[in-house]
Amino acid sequence: MQETLGTGLFGGHLHFYPEIVSTNDEAIALAMAGAPEGTAVLADAQTAGRGRWRRSWISPPGVNIYTTIVLRPECESSGASQIPIMAGVAAAEVLDGVCPGRVKLKWPNDVIIGPKKVCGILSQAKITSKKIDFAVVGIGINVNAGVHHFPKTIRESATSLLIESGGEISRHDLLISLYENLEKWYKQLLQKGFEPVRKKWLESAAMMGRPIRIAFKGESTEGIAKGLGDDGCLILVVEGNEEIKVSAGDATIMRWKENAFGD
Ligand code: BTN
């Protein structure tokens, strides 16, 4: 069903589904068929919502936001890794309006309140001849989900705006703010480059200057989080004061030890 929210470019073409497999899958299909930039897919529920690393994204009906937007930036494939960072910054800024001063970013683009995730981003891109053909940015926000909506296994690591703020939030108003803010940050990324996004990300990052463990494919790397590279990599200072760039993995903020490297 095509609807309109009265937003600008993002959400101007809105495809709404009461239930869908995954808004990312649908956005990719629409983009392959030529959907214009800003086309948004929105669902009330997903039957197989996807997270990073093929994890599932809990997507019950009636409570949350599940949306994916089609982007067609005219840039090299290397710019693709900046898109989810930009989307994290935009989403965190909107959620900060609901829980002021409490919303942080966890590398690469988890939006968290305290230690718990409230919003996740899954960005996928189609690259042709080293150029971005299109990208889709999928955003899941736990809005009015109660604790009972989360499986017991993730209750320690997931939260919602309702749980954190104590009140119901209008999904409609939040969605409009999300589309408007994403459009603002996307246009800024295209016009001014990555620097403003990086600056805002660093301001909102929960982990800068703190000891971090990155787990990836059964291996883990520890170090002090120092910065964010142009390619969205996390810059870590590891043992021996060496700087390394980490491009993938799950980050955990560790407690300070006597010596951050534990020796
Ligand atoms: C993550 O944190 O692992 C990313 C989660 C992304 C979830 C959203 S919900 C809307 C869109 N459709 C999907 O299947 N996934 C994204």
PDB file of C-alpha atoms and ligand atoms in Angstrom:
ATOM      1  CA  MET A   1       0.000   0.000   0.000  1.00  0.00           C
ATOM      2  CA  GLN A   2       1.512   3.386  -0.986  1.00  0.00           C
ATOM      3  CA  GLU A   3       0.922   6.155   1.522  1.00  0.00           C
ATOM      4  CA  THR A   4       2.330   9.583   2.238  1.00  0.00           C
ATOM      5  CA  LEU A   5       3.428  11.161   5.502  1.00  0.00           C
ATOM      6  CA  GLY A   6       3.928  14.672   4.162  1.00  0.00           C
ATOM      7  CA  THR A   7       7.676  14.405   4.763  1.00  0.00           C
ATOM      8  CA  GLY A   8      10.290  15.591   2.257  1.00  0.00           C
ATOM      9  CA  LEU A   9      12.303  13.251   0.065  1.00  0.00           C
ATOM     10  CA  PHE A  10      12.592  10.490   2.675  1.00  0.00           C
ATOM     11  CA  GLY A  11       9.254   8.807   3.064  1.00  0.00           C
ATOM     12  CA  GLY A  12       7.809  10.804   0.144  1.00  0.00           C
ATOM     13  CA  HIS A  13       7.160   7.438  -1.510  1.00  0.00           C
ATOM     14  CA  LEU A  14       6.060   5.247   1.374  1.00  0.00           C
ATOM     15  CA  HIS A  15       5.240   1.552   1.014  1.00  0.00           C
ATOM     16  CA  PHE A  16       3.407   0.385   4.125  1.00  0.00           C
ATOM     17  CA  TYR A  17       2.793  -3.257   5.033  1.00  0.00           C
ATOM     18  CA  PRO A  18       0.903  -4.524   8.092  1.00  0.00           C
ATOM     19  CA  GLU A  19       3.304  -7.492   7.972  1.00  0.00           C
ATOM     20  CA  ILE A  20       6.312  -8.256   5.808  1.00  0.00           C
ATOM     21  CA  VAL A  21       9.261 -10.649   5.871  1.00  0.00           C
ATOM     22  CA  SER A  22      11.862  -7.864   6.138  1.00  0.00           C
ATOM     23  CA  THR A  23      11.637  -4.211   5.105  1.00  0.00           C
ATOM     24  CA  ASN A  24      15.250  -4.465   3.872  1.00  0.00           C
ATOM     25  CA  ASP A  25      14.353  -7.288   1.475  1.00  0.00           C
ATOM     26  CA  GLU A  26      11.418  -5.299   0.112  1.00  0.00           C
ATOM     27  CA  ALA A  27      13.478  -2.106  -0.240  1.00  0.00           C
ATOM     28  CA  ILE A  28      16.155  -4.035  -2.164  1.00  0.00           C
ATOM     29  CA  ALA A  29      13.476  -5.445  -4.498  1.00  0.00           C
ATOM     30  CA  LEU A  30      12.016  -1.964  -5.049  1.00  0.00           C
ATOM     31  CA  ALA A  31      15.475  -0.459  -5.629  1.00  0.00           C
ATOM     32  CA  MET A  32      16.316  -3.209  -8.158  1.00  0.00           C
ATOM     33  CA  ALA A  33      13.080  -2.288  -9.952  1.00  0.00           C
ATOM     34  CA  GLY A  34      14.186   1.373 -10.106  1.00  0.00           C
ATOM     35  CA  ALA A  35      12.552   2.950  -7.029  1.00  0.00           C
ATOM     36  CA  PRO A  36      13.745   6.548  -6.587  1.00  0.00           C
ATOM     37  CA  GLU A  37      15.923   7.825  -3.775  1.00  0.00           C
ATOM     38  CA  GLY A  38      13.989   8.383  -0.567  1.00  0.00           C
ATOM     39  CA  THR A  39      11.546   5.532  -1.183  1.00  0.00           C
ATOM     40  CA  ALA A  40      10.693   4.101   2.222  1.00  0.00           C
ATOM     41  CA  VAL A  41       9.339   0.728   3.242  1.00  0.00           C
ATOM     42  CA  LEU A  42       7.540   0.637   6.575  1.00  0.00           C
ATOM     43  CA  ALA A  43       6.024  -2.364   8.328  1.00  0.00           C
ATOM     44  CA  ASP A  44       3.986  -2.844  11.471  1.00  0.00           C
ATOM     45  CA  ALA A  45       5.545  -6.295  11.922  1.00  0.00           C
ATOM     46  CA  GLN A  46       8.290  -8.394  10.315  1.00  0.00           C
ATOM     47  CA  THR A  47       8.208 -12.177  10.163  1.00  0.00           C
ATOM     48  CA  ALA A  48      11.981 -12.469   9.644  1.00  0.00           C
ATOM     49  CA  GLY A  49      13.480  -9.097  10.566  1.00  0.00           C
ATOM     50  CA  ARG A  50      17.238  -9.246  10.072  1.00  0.00           C
ATOM     51  CA  GLY A  51      20.094  -7.828  12.085  1.00  0.00           C
ATOM     52  CA  ARG A  52      23.821  -7.704  11.433  1.00  0.00           C
ATOM     53  CA  TRP A  53      25.642 -11.038  11.180  1.00  0.00           C
ATOM     54  CA  ARG A  54      22.415 -12.798  10.149  1.00  0.00           C
ATOM     55  CA  ARG A  55      20.931 -12.354  13.585  1.00  0.00           C
ATOM     56  CA  SER A  56      17.209 -11.944  13.832  1.00  0.00           C
ATOM     57  CA  TRP A  57      15.565  -8.670  14.825  1.00  0.00           C
ATOM     58  CA  ILE A  58      12.574  -9.145  17.118  1.00  0.00           C
ATOM     59  CA  SER A  59       9.697  -7.498  15.233  1.00  0.00           C
ATOM     60  CA  PRO A  60       6.320  -7.882  17.017  1.00  0.00           C
ATOM     61  CA  PRO A  61       3.277  -5.967  15.658  1.00  0.00           C
ATOM     62  CA  GLY A  62       1.764  -2.783  17.029  1.00  0.00           C
ATOM     63  CA  VAL A  63       4.668  -1.445  19.058  1.00  0.00           C
ATOM     64  CA  ASN A  64       7.862  -0.617  17.159  1.00  0.00           C
ATOM     65  CA  ILE A  65       9.246   0.993  14.015  1.00  0.00           C
ATOM     66  CA  TYR A  66      10.697  -1.145  11.219  1.00  0.00           C
ATOM     67  CA  THR A  67      11.637   0.882   8.184  1.00  0.00           C
ATOM     68  CA  THR A  68      14.122   0.858   5.299  1.00  0.00           C
ATOM     69  CA  ILE A  69      15.004   3.736   2.974  1.00  0.00           C
ATOM     70  CA  VAL A  70      16.455   3.547  -0.534  1.00  0.00           C
ATOM     71  CA  LEU A  71      19.461   5.809  -1.203  1.00  0.00           C
ATOM     72  CA  ARG A  72      21.177   6.507  -4.510  1.00  0.00           C
ATOM     73  CA  PRO A  73      24.291   8.519  -3.628  1.00  0.00           C
ATOM     74  CA  GLU A  74      26.568   9.317  -6.549  1.00  0.00           C
ATOM     75  CA  CYS A  75      29.772   8.161  -4.933  1.00  0.00           C
ATOM     76  CA  GLU A  76      32.500   5.559  -4.895  1.00  0.00           C
ATOM     77  CA  SER A  77      31.869   2.208  -3.224  1.00  0.00           C
ATOM     78  CA  SER A  78      34.185   3.288  -0.364  1.00  0.00           C
ATOM     79  CA  GLY A  79      31.464   5.728   0.765  1.00  0.00           C
ATOM     80  CA  ALA A  80      29.109   2.845   1.541  1.00  0.00           C
ATOM     81  CA  SER A  81      30.567   2.323   5.018  1.00  0.00           C
ATOM     82  CA  GLN A  82      29.795   5.935   5.971  1.00  0.00           C
ATOM     83  CA  ILE A  83      26.066   5.494   5.388  1.00  0.00           C
ATOM     84  CA  PRO A  84      25.231   3.360   8.460  1.00  0.00           C
ATOM     85  CA  ILE A  85      27.380   5.636  10.660  1.00  0.00           C
ATOM     86  CA  MET A  86      25.404   8.641   9.365  1.00  0.00           C
ATOM     87  CA  ALA A  87      22.124   6.805   9.995  1.00  0.00           C
ATOM     88  CA  GLY A  88      23.186   5.956  13.564  1.00  0.00           C
ATOM     89  CA  VAL A  89      23.958   9.612  14.247  1.00  0.00           C
ATOM     90  CA  ALA A  90      20.594  10.698  12.821  1.00  0.00           C
ATOM     91  CA  ALA A  91      18.601   8.078  14.733  1.00  0.00           C
ATOM     92  CA  ALA A  92      20.422   8.749  18.023  1.00  0.00           C
ATOM     93  CA  GLU A  93      19.694  12.463  17.724  1.00  0.00           C
ATOM     94  CA  VAL A  94      15.976  11.762  17.298  1.00  0.00           C
ATOM     95  CA  LEU A  95      15.843   9.310  20.215  1.00  0.00           C
ATOM     96  CA  ASP A  96      17.721  11.785  22.392  1.00  0.00           C
ATOM     97  CA  GLY A  97      14.636  13.987  22.087  1.00  0.00           C
ATOM     98  CA  VAL A  98      12.692  11.259  23.938  1.00  0.00           C
ATOM     99  CA  CYS A  99      15.338  10.355  26.554  1.00  0.00           C
ATOM    100  CA  PRO A 100      17.465  13.501  26.773  1.00  0.00           C
ATOM    101  CA  GLY A 101      21.138  13.017  27.560  1.00  0.00           C
ATOM    102  CA  ARG A 102      20.861   9.229  27.830  1.00  0.00           C
ATOM    103  CA  VAL A 103      21.144   8.042  24.234  1.00  0.00           C
ATOM    104  CA  LYS A 104      24.608   6.944  23.062  1.00  0.00           C
ATOM    105  CA  LEU A 105      26.163   5.222  20.061  1.00  0.00           C
ATOM    106  CA  LYS A 106      28.062   1.967  20.274  1.00  0.00           C
ATOM    107  CA  TRP A 107      30.352   1.195  17.359  1.00  0.00           C
ATOM    108  CA  PRO A 108      29.525   0.762  14.634  1.00  0.00           C
ATOM    109  CA  ASN A 109      25.959   2.008  14.822  1.00  0.00           C
ATOM    110  CA  ASP A 110      23.987   0.548  17.696  1.00  0.00           C
ATOM    111  CA  VAL A 111      21.906   3.147  19.488  1.00  0.00           C
ATOM    112  CA  ILE A 112      21.943   2.377  23.189  1.00  0.00           C
ATOM    113  CA  ILE A 113      20.492   3.661  26.439  1.00  0.00           C
ATOM    114  CA  GLY A 114      22.715   2.644  29.333  1.00  0.00           C
ATOM    115  CA  PRO A 115      24.070  -0.784  28.359  1.00  0.00           C
ATOM    116  CA  LYS A 116      20.975  -1.782  26.335  1.00  0.00           C
ATOM    117  CA  LYS A 117      20.222  -1.476  22.633  1.00  0.00           C
ATOM    118  CA  VAL A 118      17.148   0.515  21.643  1.00  0.00           C
ATOM    119  CA  CYS A 119      17.745   0.841  17.890  1.00  0.00           C
ATOM    120  CA  GLY A 120      19.697  -1.157  15.297  1.00  0.00           C
ATOM    121  CA  ILE A 121      20.738  -0.323  11.745  1.00  0.00           C
ATOM    122  CA  LEU A 122      21.333  -2.692   8.852  1.00  0.00           C
ATOM    123  CA  SER A 123      22.722  -1.045   5.731  1.00  0.00           C
ATOM    124  CA  GLN A 124      23.265  -2.948   2.487  1.00  0.00           C
ATOM    125  CA  ALA A 125      24.612  -1.645  -0.815  1.00  0.00           C
ATOM    126  CA  LYS A 126      24.695  -2.772  -4.435  1.00  0.00           C
ATOM    127  CA  ILE A 127      27.994  -1.838  -6.011  1.00  0.00           C
ATOM    128  CA  THR A 128      28.548  -1.702  -9.773  1.00  0.00           C
ATOM    129  CA  SER A 129      31.971  -0.806 -11.240  1.00  0.00           C
ATOM    130  CA  LYS A 130      33.217   0.509  -7.866  1.00  0.00           C
ATOM    131  CA  LYS A 131      30.246   2.904  -7.615  1.00  0.00           C
ATOM    132  CA  ILE A 132      27.244   2.667  -5.335  1.00  0.00           C
ATOM    133  CA  ASP A 133      24.285   1.662  -7.475  1.00  0.00           C
ATOM    134  CA  PHE A 134      21.976   1.941  -4.476  1.00  0.00           C
ATOM    135  CA  ALA A 135      22.058   1.467  -0.736  1.00  0.00           C
ATOM    136  CA  VAL A 136      19.248   0.553   1.634  1.00  0.00           C
ATOM    137  CA  VAL A 137      19.295   1.642   5.258  1.00  0.00           C
ATOM    138  CA  GLY A 138      17.125  -0.450   7.543  1.00  0.00           C
ATOM    139  CA  ILE A 139      16.290   0.929  10.959  1.00  0.00           C
ATOM    140  CA  GLY A 140      14.558  -0.882  13.786  1.00  0.00           C
ATOM    141  CA  ILE A 141      13.529   1.149  16.832  1.00  0.00           C
ATOM    142  CA  ASN A 142      12.085  -0.472  19.938  1.00  0.00           C
ATOM    143  CA  VAL A 143       9.444   2.145  20.681  1.00  0.00           C
ATOM    144  CA  ASN A 144       6.548   0.882  22.803  1.00  0.00           C
ATOM    145  CA  ALA A 145       7.706  -2.704  23.331  1.00  0.00           C
ATOM    146  CA  GLY A 146       7.367  -3.918  26.908  1.00  0.00           C
ATOM    147  CA  VAL A 147       9.835  -6.295  28.565  1.00  0.00           C
ATOM    148  CA  HIS A 148       7.495  -9.190  27.689  1.00  0.00           C
ATOM    149  CA  HIS A 149       8.010  -8.507  23.977  1.00  0.00           C
ATOM    150  CA  PHE A 150      11.698  -9.439  24.251  1.00  0.00           C
ATOM    151  CA  PRO A 151      12.757 -13.088  24.523  1.00  0.00           C
ATOM    152  CA  LYS A 152      14.371 -13.774  27.913  1.00  0.00           C
ATOM    153  CA  THR A 153      17.750 -14.256  26.201  1.00  0.00           C
ATOM    154  CA  ILE A 154      17.960 -10.587  25.186  1.00  0.00           C
ATOM    155  CA  ARG A 155      16.256  -8.881  28.134  1.00  0.00           C
ATOM    156  CA  GLU A 156      19.648  -7.898  29.563  1.00  0.00           C
ATOM    157  CA  SER A 157      20.769  -6.346  26.305  1.00  0.00           C
ATOM    158  CA  ALA A 158      17.634  -4.813  24.734  1.00  0.00           C
ATOM    159  CA  THR A 159      15.334  -2.016  25.804  1.00  0.00           C
ATOM    160  CA  SER A 160      12.647   0.290  24.401  1.00  0.00           C
ATOM    161  CA  LEU A 161      11.769   3.962  24.616  1.00  0.00           C
ATOM    162  CA  LEU A 162       8.663   3.021  26.634  1.00  0.00           C
ATOM    163  CA  ILE A 163      10.726   1.094  29.186  1.00  0.00           C
ATOM    164  CA  GLU A 164      13.268   3.912  29.462  1.00  0.00           C
ATOM    165  CA  SER A 165      10.932   6.914  29.443  1.00  0.00           C
ATOM    166  CA  GLY A 166       7.969   5.367  31.246  1.00  0.00           C
ATOM    167  CA  GLY A 167       5.458   6.654  28.686  1.00  0.00           C
ATOM    168  CA  GLU A 168       4.005   5.616  25.331  1.00  0.00           C
ATOM    169  CA  ILE A 169       5.529   7.350  22.325  1.00  0.00           C
ATOM    170  CA  SER A 170       3.669   8.206  19.091  1.00  0.00           C
ATOM    171  CA  ARG A 171       5.251   6.002  16.423  1.00  0.00           C
ATOM    172  CA  HIS A 172       3.833   8.312  13.749  1.00  0.00           C
ATOM    173  CA  ASP A 173       5.495  11.449  15.151  1.00  0.00           C
ATOM    174  CA  LEU A 174       8.753   9.601  15.812  1.00  0.00           C
ATOM    175  CA  LEU A 175       8.820   8.250  12.265  1.00  0.00           C
ATOM    176  CA  ILE A 176       8.343  11.706  10.765  1.00  0.00           C
ATOM    177  CA  SER A 177      11.202  13.066  12.919  1.00  0.00           C
ATOM    178  CA  LEU A 178      13.345  10.089  11.899  1.00  0.00           C
ATOM    179  CA  TYR A 179      12.799  10.595   8.152  1.00  0.00           C
ATOM    180  CA  GLU A 180      13.377  14.351   8.443  1.00  0.00           C
ATOM    181  CA  ASN A 181      16.554  13.976  10.477  1.00  0.00           C
ATOM    182  CA  LEU A 182      17.939  11.213   8.273  1.00  0.00           C
ATOM    183  CA  GLU A 183      17.388  13.396   5.238  1.00  0.00           C
ATOM    184  CA  LYS A 184      19.166  16.308   6.956  1.00  0.00           C
ATOM    185  CA  TRP A 185      22.228  14.189   7.855  1.00  0.00           C
ATOM    186  CA  TYR A 186      22.294  12.413   4.479  1.00  0.00           C
ATOM    187  CA  LYS A 187      22.310  15.717   2.560  1.00  0.00           C
ATOM    188  CA  GLN A 188      25.006  17.035   4.886  1.00  0.00           C
ATOM    189  CA  LEU A 189      27.104  13.903   4.224  1.00  0.00           C
ATOM    190  CA  LEU A 190      26.772  14.418   0.461  1.00  0.00           C
ATOM    191  CA  GLN A 191      27.492  18.154   0.603  1.00  0.00           C
ATOM    192  CA  LYS A 192      30.091  18.465   3.372  1.00  0.00           C
ATOM    193  CA  GLY A 193      31.613  15.016   3.532  1.00  0.00           C
ATOM    194  CA  PHE A 194      32.139  12.728   6.521  1.00  0.00           C
ATOM    195  CA  GLU A 195      33.695  15.205   8.990  1.00  0.00           C
ATOM    196  CA  PRO A 196      30.437  16.579  10.531  1.00  0.00           C
ATOM    197  CA  VAL A 197      29.103  13.007  10.876  1.00  0.00           C
ATOM    198  CA  ARG A 198      32.320  11.823  12.521  1.00  0.00           C
ATOM    199  CA  LYS A 199      32.282  14.819  14.922  1.00  0.00           C
ATOM    200  CA  LYS A 200      28.710  14.116  16.007  1.00  0.00           C
ATOM    201  CA  TRP A 201      29.363  10.355  16.235  1.00  0.00           C
ATOM    202  CA  LEU A 202      32.364  10.948  18.507  1.00  0.00           C
ATOM    203  CA  GLU A 203      30.285  13.262  20.738  1.00  0.00           C
ATOM    204  CA  SER A 204      27.639  10.567  21.150  1.00  0.00           C
ATOM    205  CA  ALA A 205      29.942   7.529  21.314  1.00  0.00           C
ATOM    206  CA  ALA A 206      29.831   5.718  24.625  1.00  0.00           C
ATOM    207  CA  MET A 207      33.251   4.132  24.208  1.00  0.00           C
ATOM    208  CA  MET A 208      35.802   6.791  23.317  1.00  0.00           C
ATOM    209  CA  GLY A 209      38.888   6.638  25.527  1.00  0.00           C
ATOM    210  CA  ARG A 210      37.616   3.484  27.213  1.00  0.00           C
ATOM    211  CA  PRO A 211      38.861  -0.117  27.082  1.00  0.00           C
ATOM    212  CA  ILE A 212      36.998  -2.098  24.455  1.00  0.00           C
ATOM    213  CA  ARG A 213      36.822  -5.708  23.365  1.00  0.00           C
ATOM    214  CA  ILE A 214      35.887  -6.423  19.742  1.00  0.00           C
ATOM    215  CA  ALA A 215      34.708  -9.955  19.060  1.00  0.00           C
ATOM    216  CA  PHE A 216      34.689 -11.214  15.483  1.00  0.00           C
ATOM    217  CA  LYS A 217      34.425 -14.783  14.193  1.00  0.00           C
ATOM    218  CA  GLY A 218      35.570 -16.336  17.462  1.00  0.00           C
ATOM    219  CA  GLU A 219      38.560 -13.998  17.859  1.00  0.00           C
ATOM    220  CA  SER A 220      38.760 -10.963  20.093  1.00  0.00           C
ATOM    221  CA  THR A 221      40.854  -7.804  20.068  1.00  0.00           C
ATOM    222  CA  GLU A 222      41.226  -5.486  23.043  1.00  0.00           C
ATOM    223  CA  GLY A 223      42.375  -1.900  23.181  1.00  0.00           C
ATOM    224  CA  ILE A 224      41.428   1.660  24.002  1.00  0.00           C
ATOM    225  CA  ALA A 225      38.939   3.265  21.601  1.00  0.00           C
ATOM    226  CA  LYS A 226      40.608   6.277  20.030  1.00  0.00           C
ATOM    227  CA  GLY A 227      38.618   7.380  17.016  1.00  0.00           C
ATOM    228  CA  LEU A 228      36.578   6.647  13.929  1.00  0.00           C
ATOM    229  CA  GLY A 229      38.193   6.276  10.489  1.00  0.00           C
ATOM    230  CA  ASP A 230      36.774   7.707   7.235  1.00  0.00           C
ATOM    231  CA  ASP A 231      35.799   4.171   6.316  1.00  0.00           C
ATOM    232  CA  GLY A 232      33.740   3.733   9.513  1.00  0.00           C
ATOM    233  CA  CYS A 233      36.510   1.656  11.123  1.00  0.00           C
ATOM    234  CA  LEU A 234      37.058   1.917  14.861  1.00  0.00           C
ATOM    235  CA  ILE A 235      40.580   3.078  15.691  1.00  0.00           C
ATOM    236  CA  LEU A 236      41.967   1.205  18.691  1.00  0.00           C
ATOM    237  CA  VAL A 237      45.202   1.666  20.599  1.00  0.00           C
ATOM    238  CA  VAL A 238      46.430  -1.813  21.458  1.00  0.00           C
ATOM    239  CA  GLU A 239      49.286  -3.205  23.514  1.00  0.00           C
ATOM    240  CA  GLY A 240      52.616  -1.607  22.632  1.00  0.00           C
ATOM    241  CA  ASN A 241      50.792   1.701  21.937  1.00  0.00           C
ATOM    242  CA  GLU A 242      50.113   0.549  18.403  1.00  0.00           C
ATOM    243  CA  GLU A 243      47.102   1.967  16.532  1.00  0.00           C
ATOM    244  CA  ILE A 244      44.981  -0.503  14.610  1.00  0.00           C
ATOM    245  CA  LYS A 245      41.764  -0.177  12.600  1.00  0.00           C
ATOM    246  CA  VAL A 246      38.917  -2.599  13.217  1.00  0.00           C
ATOM    247  CA  SER A 247      36.375  -2.937  10.443  1.00  0.00           C
ATOM    248  CA  ALA A 248      33.952  -5.550  11.793  1.00  0.00           C
ATOM    249  CA  GLY A 249      32.826  -7.122  15.031  1.00  0.00           C
ATOM    250  CA  ASP A 250      30.796  -6.707  18.189  1.00  0.00           C
ATOM    251  CA  ALA A 251      32.089  -4.154  20.643  1.00  0.00           C
ATOM    252  CA  THR A 252      31.887  -4.490  24.427  1.00  0.00           C
ATOM    253  CA  ILE A 253      32.971  -1.747  26.788  1.00  0.00           C
ATOM    254  CA  MET A 254      35.124  -3.289  29.507  1.00  0.00           C
ATOM    255  CA  ARG A 255      35.834  -2.140  33.045  1.00  0.00           C
ATOM    256  CA  TRP A 256      39.069  -0.295  33.634  1.00  0.00           C
ATOM    257  CA  LYS A 257      41.706  -2.548  35.110  1.00  0.00           C
ATOM    258  CA  GLU A 258      44.818  -1.380  36.994  1.00  0.00           C
ATOM    259  CA  ASN A 259      46.427  -1.646  33.589  1.00  0.00           C
ATOM    260  CA  ALA A 260      43.957  -1.504  30.715  1.00  0.00           C
ATOM    261  CA  PHE A 261      45.733  -4.363  29.003  1.00  0.00           C
ATOM    262  CA  GLY A 262      45.416  -6.552  32.100  1.00  0.00           C
ATOM    263  CA  ASP A 263      49.097  -7.129  32.708  1.00  0.00           C
TER     264      ASP A 263
HETATM  265  C1  BTN B   1      21.356  -4.847  14.072  1.00  0.00           C
HETATM  266  O1  BTN B   1      21.495  -4.119  15.067  1.00  0.00           O
HETATM  267  O2  BTN B   1      21.847  -5.968  14.043  1.00  0.00           O
HETATM  268  C2  BTN B   1      20.580  -4.313  12.922  1.00  0.00           C
HETATM  269  C3  BTN B   1      19.106  -4.427  13.120  1.00  0.00           C
HETATM  270  C4  BTN B   1      18.317  -3.817  11.985  1.00  0.00           C
HETATM  271  C5  BTN B   1      16.841  -4.087  12.110  1.00  0.00           C
HETATM  272  C6  BTN B   1      16.049  -3.362  11.066  1.00  0.00           C
HETATM  273  S1  BTN B   1      14.314  -3.456  11.331  1.00  0.00           S
HETATM  274  C7  BTN B   1      14.014  -2.758   9.779  1.00  0.00           C
HETATM  275  C8  BTN B   1      15.019  -3.378   8.813  1.00  0.00           C
HETATM  276  N1  BTN B   1      14.524  -4.643   8.303  1.00  0.00           N
HETATM  277  C9  BTN B   1      15.271  -5.659   8.699  1.00  0.00           C
HETATM  278  O3  BTN B   1      15.068  -6.868   8.414  1.00  0.00           O
HETATM  279  N2  BTN B   1      16.275  -5.231   9.475  1.00  0.00           N
HETATM  280  C10 BTN B   1      16.256  -3.797   9.621  1.00  0.00           C
END
